[in-house]
XYZ file of C-alpha atoms in Angstrom:
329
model
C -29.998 -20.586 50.416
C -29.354 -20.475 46.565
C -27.200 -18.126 44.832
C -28.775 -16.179 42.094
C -26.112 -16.219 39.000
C -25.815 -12.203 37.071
C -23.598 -11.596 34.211
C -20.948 -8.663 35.100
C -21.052 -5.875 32.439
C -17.543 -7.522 31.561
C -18.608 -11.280 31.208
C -21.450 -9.401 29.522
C -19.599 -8.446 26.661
C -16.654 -11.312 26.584
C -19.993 -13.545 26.030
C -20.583 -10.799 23.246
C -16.998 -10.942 21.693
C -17.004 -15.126 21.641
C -20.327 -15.314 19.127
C -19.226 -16.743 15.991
C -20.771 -13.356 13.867
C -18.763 -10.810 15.949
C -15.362 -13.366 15.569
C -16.115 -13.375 11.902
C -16.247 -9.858 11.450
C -13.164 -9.429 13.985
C -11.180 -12.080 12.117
C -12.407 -11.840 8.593
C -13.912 -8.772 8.524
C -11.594 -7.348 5.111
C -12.248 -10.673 3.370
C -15.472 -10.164 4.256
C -15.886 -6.534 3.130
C -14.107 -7.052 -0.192
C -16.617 -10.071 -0.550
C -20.162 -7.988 -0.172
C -18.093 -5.280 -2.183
C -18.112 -7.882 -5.228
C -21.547 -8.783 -4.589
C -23.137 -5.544 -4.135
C -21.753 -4.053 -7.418
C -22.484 -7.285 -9.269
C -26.035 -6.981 -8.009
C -26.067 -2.933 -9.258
C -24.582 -3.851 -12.532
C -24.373 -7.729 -13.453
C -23.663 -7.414 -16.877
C -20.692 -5.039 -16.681
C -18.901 -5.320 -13.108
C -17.810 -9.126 -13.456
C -17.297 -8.932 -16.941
C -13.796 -10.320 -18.162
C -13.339 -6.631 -19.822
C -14.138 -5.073 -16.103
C -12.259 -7.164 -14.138
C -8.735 -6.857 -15.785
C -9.409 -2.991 -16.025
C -9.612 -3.390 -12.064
C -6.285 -5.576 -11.737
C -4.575 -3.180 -14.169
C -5.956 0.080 -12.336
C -4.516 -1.130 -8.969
C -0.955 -2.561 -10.222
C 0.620 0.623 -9.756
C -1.023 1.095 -6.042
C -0.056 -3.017 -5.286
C 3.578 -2.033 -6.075
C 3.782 0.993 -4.098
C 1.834 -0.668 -1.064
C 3.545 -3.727 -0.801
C 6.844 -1.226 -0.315
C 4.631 0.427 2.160
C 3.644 -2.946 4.112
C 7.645 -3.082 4.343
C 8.092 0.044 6.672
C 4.779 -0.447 8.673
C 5.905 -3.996 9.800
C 8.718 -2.273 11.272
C 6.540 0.091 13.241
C 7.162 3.077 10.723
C 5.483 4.414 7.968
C 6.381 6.635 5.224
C 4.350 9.760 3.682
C 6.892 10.145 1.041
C 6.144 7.055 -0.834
C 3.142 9.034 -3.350
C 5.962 11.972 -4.279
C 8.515 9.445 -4.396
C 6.962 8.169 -7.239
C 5.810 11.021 -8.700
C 9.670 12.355 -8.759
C 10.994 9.351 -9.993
C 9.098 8.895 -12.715
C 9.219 12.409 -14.388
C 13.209 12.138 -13.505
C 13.159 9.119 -16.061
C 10.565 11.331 -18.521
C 13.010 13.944 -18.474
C 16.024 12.244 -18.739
C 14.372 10.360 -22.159
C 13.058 13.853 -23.469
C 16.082 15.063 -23.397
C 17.961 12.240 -25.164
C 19.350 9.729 -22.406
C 18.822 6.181 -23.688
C 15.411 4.406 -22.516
C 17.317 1.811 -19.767
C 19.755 4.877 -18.165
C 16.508 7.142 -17.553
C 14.917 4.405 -16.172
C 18.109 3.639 -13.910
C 18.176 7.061 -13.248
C 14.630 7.366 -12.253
C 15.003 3.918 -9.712
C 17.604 5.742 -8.075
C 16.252 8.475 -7.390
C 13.785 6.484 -5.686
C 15.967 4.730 -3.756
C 17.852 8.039 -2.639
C 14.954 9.386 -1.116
C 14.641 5.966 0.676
C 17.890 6.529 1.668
C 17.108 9.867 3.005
C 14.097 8.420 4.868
C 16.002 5.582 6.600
C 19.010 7.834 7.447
C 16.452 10.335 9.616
C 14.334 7.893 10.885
C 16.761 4.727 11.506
C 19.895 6.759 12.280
C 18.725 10.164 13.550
C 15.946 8.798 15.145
C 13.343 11.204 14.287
C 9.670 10.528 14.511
C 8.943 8.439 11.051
C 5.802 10.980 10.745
C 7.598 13.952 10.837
C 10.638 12.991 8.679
C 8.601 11.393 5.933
C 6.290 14.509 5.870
C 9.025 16.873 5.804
C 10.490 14.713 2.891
C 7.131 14.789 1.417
C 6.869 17.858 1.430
C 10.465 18.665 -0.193
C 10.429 16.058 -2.605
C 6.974 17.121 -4.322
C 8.907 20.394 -4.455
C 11.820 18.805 -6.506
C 8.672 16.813 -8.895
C 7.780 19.920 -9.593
C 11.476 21.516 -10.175
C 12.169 19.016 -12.601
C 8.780 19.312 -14.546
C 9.037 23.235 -14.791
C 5.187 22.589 -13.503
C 4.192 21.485 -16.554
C 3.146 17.639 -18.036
C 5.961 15.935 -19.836
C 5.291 14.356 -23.346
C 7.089 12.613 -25.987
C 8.927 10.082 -24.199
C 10.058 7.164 -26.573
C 7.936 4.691 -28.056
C 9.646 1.824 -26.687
C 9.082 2.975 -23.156
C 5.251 2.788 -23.215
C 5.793 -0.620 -23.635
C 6.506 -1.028 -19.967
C 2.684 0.588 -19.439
C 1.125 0.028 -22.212
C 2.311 -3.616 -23.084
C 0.150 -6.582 -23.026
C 1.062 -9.942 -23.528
C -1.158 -12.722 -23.799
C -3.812 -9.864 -23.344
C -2.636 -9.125 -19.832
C -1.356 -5.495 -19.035
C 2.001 -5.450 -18.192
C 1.658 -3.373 -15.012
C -0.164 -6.173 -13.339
C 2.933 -9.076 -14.443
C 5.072 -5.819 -12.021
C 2.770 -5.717 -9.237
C 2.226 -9.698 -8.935
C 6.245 -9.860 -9.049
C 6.718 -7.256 -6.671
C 4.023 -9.262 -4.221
C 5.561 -12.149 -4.586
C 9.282 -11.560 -3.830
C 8.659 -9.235 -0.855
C 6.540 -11.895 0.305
C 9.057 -14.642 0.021
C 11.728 -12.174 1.399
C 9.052 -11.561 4.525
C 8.467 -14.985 4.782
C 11.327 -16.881 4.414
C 14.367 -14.331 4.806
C 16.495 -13.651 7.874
C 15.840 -9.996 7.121
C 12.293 -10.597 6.800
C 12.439 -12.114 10.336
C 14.238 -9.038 11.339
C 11.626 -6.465 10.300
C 8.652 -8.489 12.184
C 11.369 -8.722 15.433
C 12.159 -4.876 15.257
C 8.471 -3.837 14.556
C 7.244 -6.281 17.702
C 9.752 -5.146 19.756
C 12.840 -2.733 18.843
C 14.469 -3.345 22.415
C 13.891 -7.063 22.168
C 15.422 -7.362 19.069
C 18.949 -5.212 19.609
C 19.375 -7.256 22.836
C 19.189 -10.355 20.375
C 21.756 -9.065 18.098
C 19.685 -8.005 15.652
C 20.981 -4.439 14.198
C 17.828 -2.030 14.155
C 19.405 0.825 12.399
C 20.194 -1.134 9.981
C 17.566 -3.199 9.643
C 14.710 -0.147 9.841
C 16.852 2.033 7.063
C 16.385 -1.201 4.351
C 12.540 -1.063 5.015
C 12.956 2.328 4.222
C 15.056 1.990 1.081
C 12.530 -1.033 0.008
C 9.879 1.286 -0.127
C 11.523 3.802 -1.955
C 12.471 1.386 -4.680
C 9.020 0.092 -4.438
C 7.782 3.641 -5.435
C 10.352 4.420 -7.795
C 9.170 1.370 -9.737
C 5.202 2.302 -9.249
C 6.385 5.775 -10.686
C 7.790 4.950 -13.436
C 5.608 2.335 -14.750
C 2.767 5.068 -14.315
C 4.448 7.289 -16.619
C 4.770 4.811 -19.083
C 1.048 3.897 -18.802
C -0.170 7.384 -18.644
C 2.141 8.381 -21.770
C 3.173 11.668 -19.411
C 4.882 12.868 -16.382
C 3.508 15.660 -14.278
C 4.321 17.287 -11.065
C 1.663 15.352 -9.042
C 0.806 11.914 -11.140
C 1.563 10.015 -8.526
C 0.388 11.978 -4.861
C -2.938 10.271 -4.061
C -1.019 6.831 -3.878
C 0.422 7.811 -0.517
C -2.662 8.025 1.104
C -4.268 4.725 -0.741
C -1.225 2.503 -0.056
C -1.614 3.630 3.719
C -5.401 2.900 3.530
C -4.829 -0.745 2.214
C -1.786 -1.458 4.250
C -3.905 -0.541 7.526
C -6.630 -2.777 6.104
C -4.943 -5.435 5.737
C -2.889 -5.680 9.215
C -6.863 -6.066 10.719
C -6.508 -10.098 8.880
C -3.837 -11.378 11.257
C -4.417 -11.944 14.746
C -1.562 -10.082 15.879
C -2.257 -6.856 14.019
C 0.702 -6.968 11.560
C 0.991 -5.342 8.480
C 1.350 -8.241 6.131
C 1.905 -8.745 1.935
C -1.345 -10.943 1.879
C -3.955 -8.722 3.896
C -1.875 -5.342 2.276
C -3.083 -7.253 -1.333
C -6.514 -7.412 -0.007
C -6.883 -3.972 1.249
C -5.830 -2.501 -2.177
C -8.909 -5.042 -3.985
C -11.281 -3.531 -1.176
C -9.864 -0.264 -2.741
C -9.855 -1.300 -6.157
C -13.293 -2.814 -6.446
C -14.498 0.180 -4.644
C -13.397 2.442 -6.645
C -14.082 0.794 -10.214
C -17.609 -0.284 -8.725
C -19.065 3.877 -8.115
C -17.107 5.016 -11.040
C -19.449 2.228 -12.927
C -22.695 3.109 -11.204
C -21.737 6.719 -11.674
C -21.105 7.959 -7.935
C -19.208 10.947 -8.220
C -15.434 11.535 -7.315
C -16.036 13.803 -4.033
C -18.361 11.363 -2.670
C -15.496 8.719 -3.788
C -12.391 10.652 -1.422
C -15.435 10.805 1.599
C -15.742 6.816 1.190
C -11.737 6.201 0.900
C -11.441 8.373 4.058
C -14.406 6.218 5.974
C -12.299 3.222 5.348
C -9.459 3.822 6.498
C -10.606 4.619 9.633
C -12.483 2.257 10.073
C -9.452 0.445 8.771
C -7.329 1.633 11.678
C -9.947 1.078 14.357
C -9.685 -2.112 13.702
C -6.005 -2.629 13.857
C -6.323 -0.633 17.037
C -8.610 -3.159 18.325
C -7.060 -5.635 17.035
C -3.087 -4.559 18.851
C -4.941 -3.769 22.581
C -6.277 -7.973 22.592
C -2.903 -9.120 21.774
């Protein structure tokens, strides 16, 4: 008597999952995304998209979002996240605009303006790490009050005449590069090194895999969640500022939309590892997916609208992904 062999529905689709197109796009699928990106708009517009002129407007477009994301990338490998991060900068830089209008010296404003940043971190870490509130509703709530103070301290209006030696932190460009992108690839760097090869750095992966796991092993996760916190609000203060001085102004919401983009490319980037982490290196992709995205319709002339429908496609499709990604680990 033979035995007649069937596929079960579920060896049905494990078959499914282990051909090499559906691990590539489960793997790679960002790297390969920002890939067809490139191609696609090279195709549409080959003698403007990969121009030299092109391509360092896109690295100097998404330096400010790179800073504030990396900060971002901080909090979510802890498990958190923070909504606070776009008004954070928005309030921190028109703190420094106003501080320089009205006659502080360049390097005090600009002190001024980080720690403001950092206070609102502060803020964030102490309700979330301390208080132990849910990370969405504390952030929002500090959101929400913070673009209330951005506007408080701009009178609701758009901040000019700043000095001229402050634009230089914006506006600058040695050896032809512009000096917001020397900030972000600095910021990506040392928050990568202090992810990498840091004892705290260990400590935010152990607390975001496993908070329990990681107080029974001594590690203090108060402590160590309200840095991530304070990270990112440096990280934003620093995005914030340096957008003033690009921009040449300060207004009450300069900065919003970044919240929602460093989210976007954070998310993207946790589908490159295995395990679903957010991470510096898939966080840098996710803001070139963004980047060349955004540069790439504004140069074939696709409208803004249709721009904010796209941005919201991606990220979830960006967080179905991770999703999938966190239930095979």
């Amino acid at each position: 008597m033979t035995k007649t062999d069937t596929l079960s529905p579920t060896t049905a689709l494990t078959t499914r999952e282990t051909t090499p197109l559906f691990q590539l796009f489960r793997q790679g699928g960002t790297v390969v995304a920002l890939i067809v990106l490139i191609a696609f708009f090279t195709i549409m517009r080959p003698e403007v998209f990969l121009s030299f002129g092109n391509v360092r407007n896109i690295f100097e477009q998404i330096a400010i979002l790179t800073i504030i994301a990396v900060g971002q990338t901080v909090v979510m490998v802890v498990g958190d996240f923070d909504l606070s991060v776009g008004t954070n900068a928005t309030l921190s830089g028109a703190t420094a605009a106003a501080l320089m209008i009205g006659g502080t010296p360049v390097p005090l404003a600009i002190l001024a303006g980080l720690c403001v940043g950092i206070l609102v971190g502060m803020v964030n870490g102490f309700l979330v790490a301390v208080l132990k509130l849910s990370a969405f509703v504390a952030t929002l709530a500090t959101m929400t009050t913070v673009g209330g103070l951005a506007f408080i301290v701009t009178s609701g209006t758009t901040l000019y005449g700043m000095p001229e030696g402050f634009f230089s932190l914006g506006q600058g460009r040695p050896l032809g590069i512009p000096m917001p992108i020397f900030f972000a690839v600095a910021a990506a760097i040392i928050l990568w090194l202090v992810l990498r090869f840091t004892t705290l750095g260990r400590r935010w992966y152990a607390v975001g895999g496993n908070a329990e796991v990681a107080r029974l092993s001594g590690v203090n996760v108060q402590w160590t969640r309200f840095l991530a916190f304070v990270v990112a609000g440096l990280a934003s203060a620093i995005g914030g500022i340096i957008l003033v001085s690009r921009l040449g102004s300060a207004s009450s919401a300069s900065a919003n939309n970044y919240m929602m983009l460093a989210v976007a490319a954070v998310f993207l980037g946790m589908t490159i590892l295995k395990s679903g982490q957010a991470n510096i290196g898939g966080t840098l992709v996710g803001v070139g997916i963004i980047g060349v995205m955004s540069n790439g319709l504004n140069i074939i002339g696709v409208n803004t609208y249709i721009q904010q429908v796209l941005t919201g496609l991606i990220i979830i499709a960006a967080v179905t992904l991770s999703a999938l990604k966190a239930r095979d680990t």
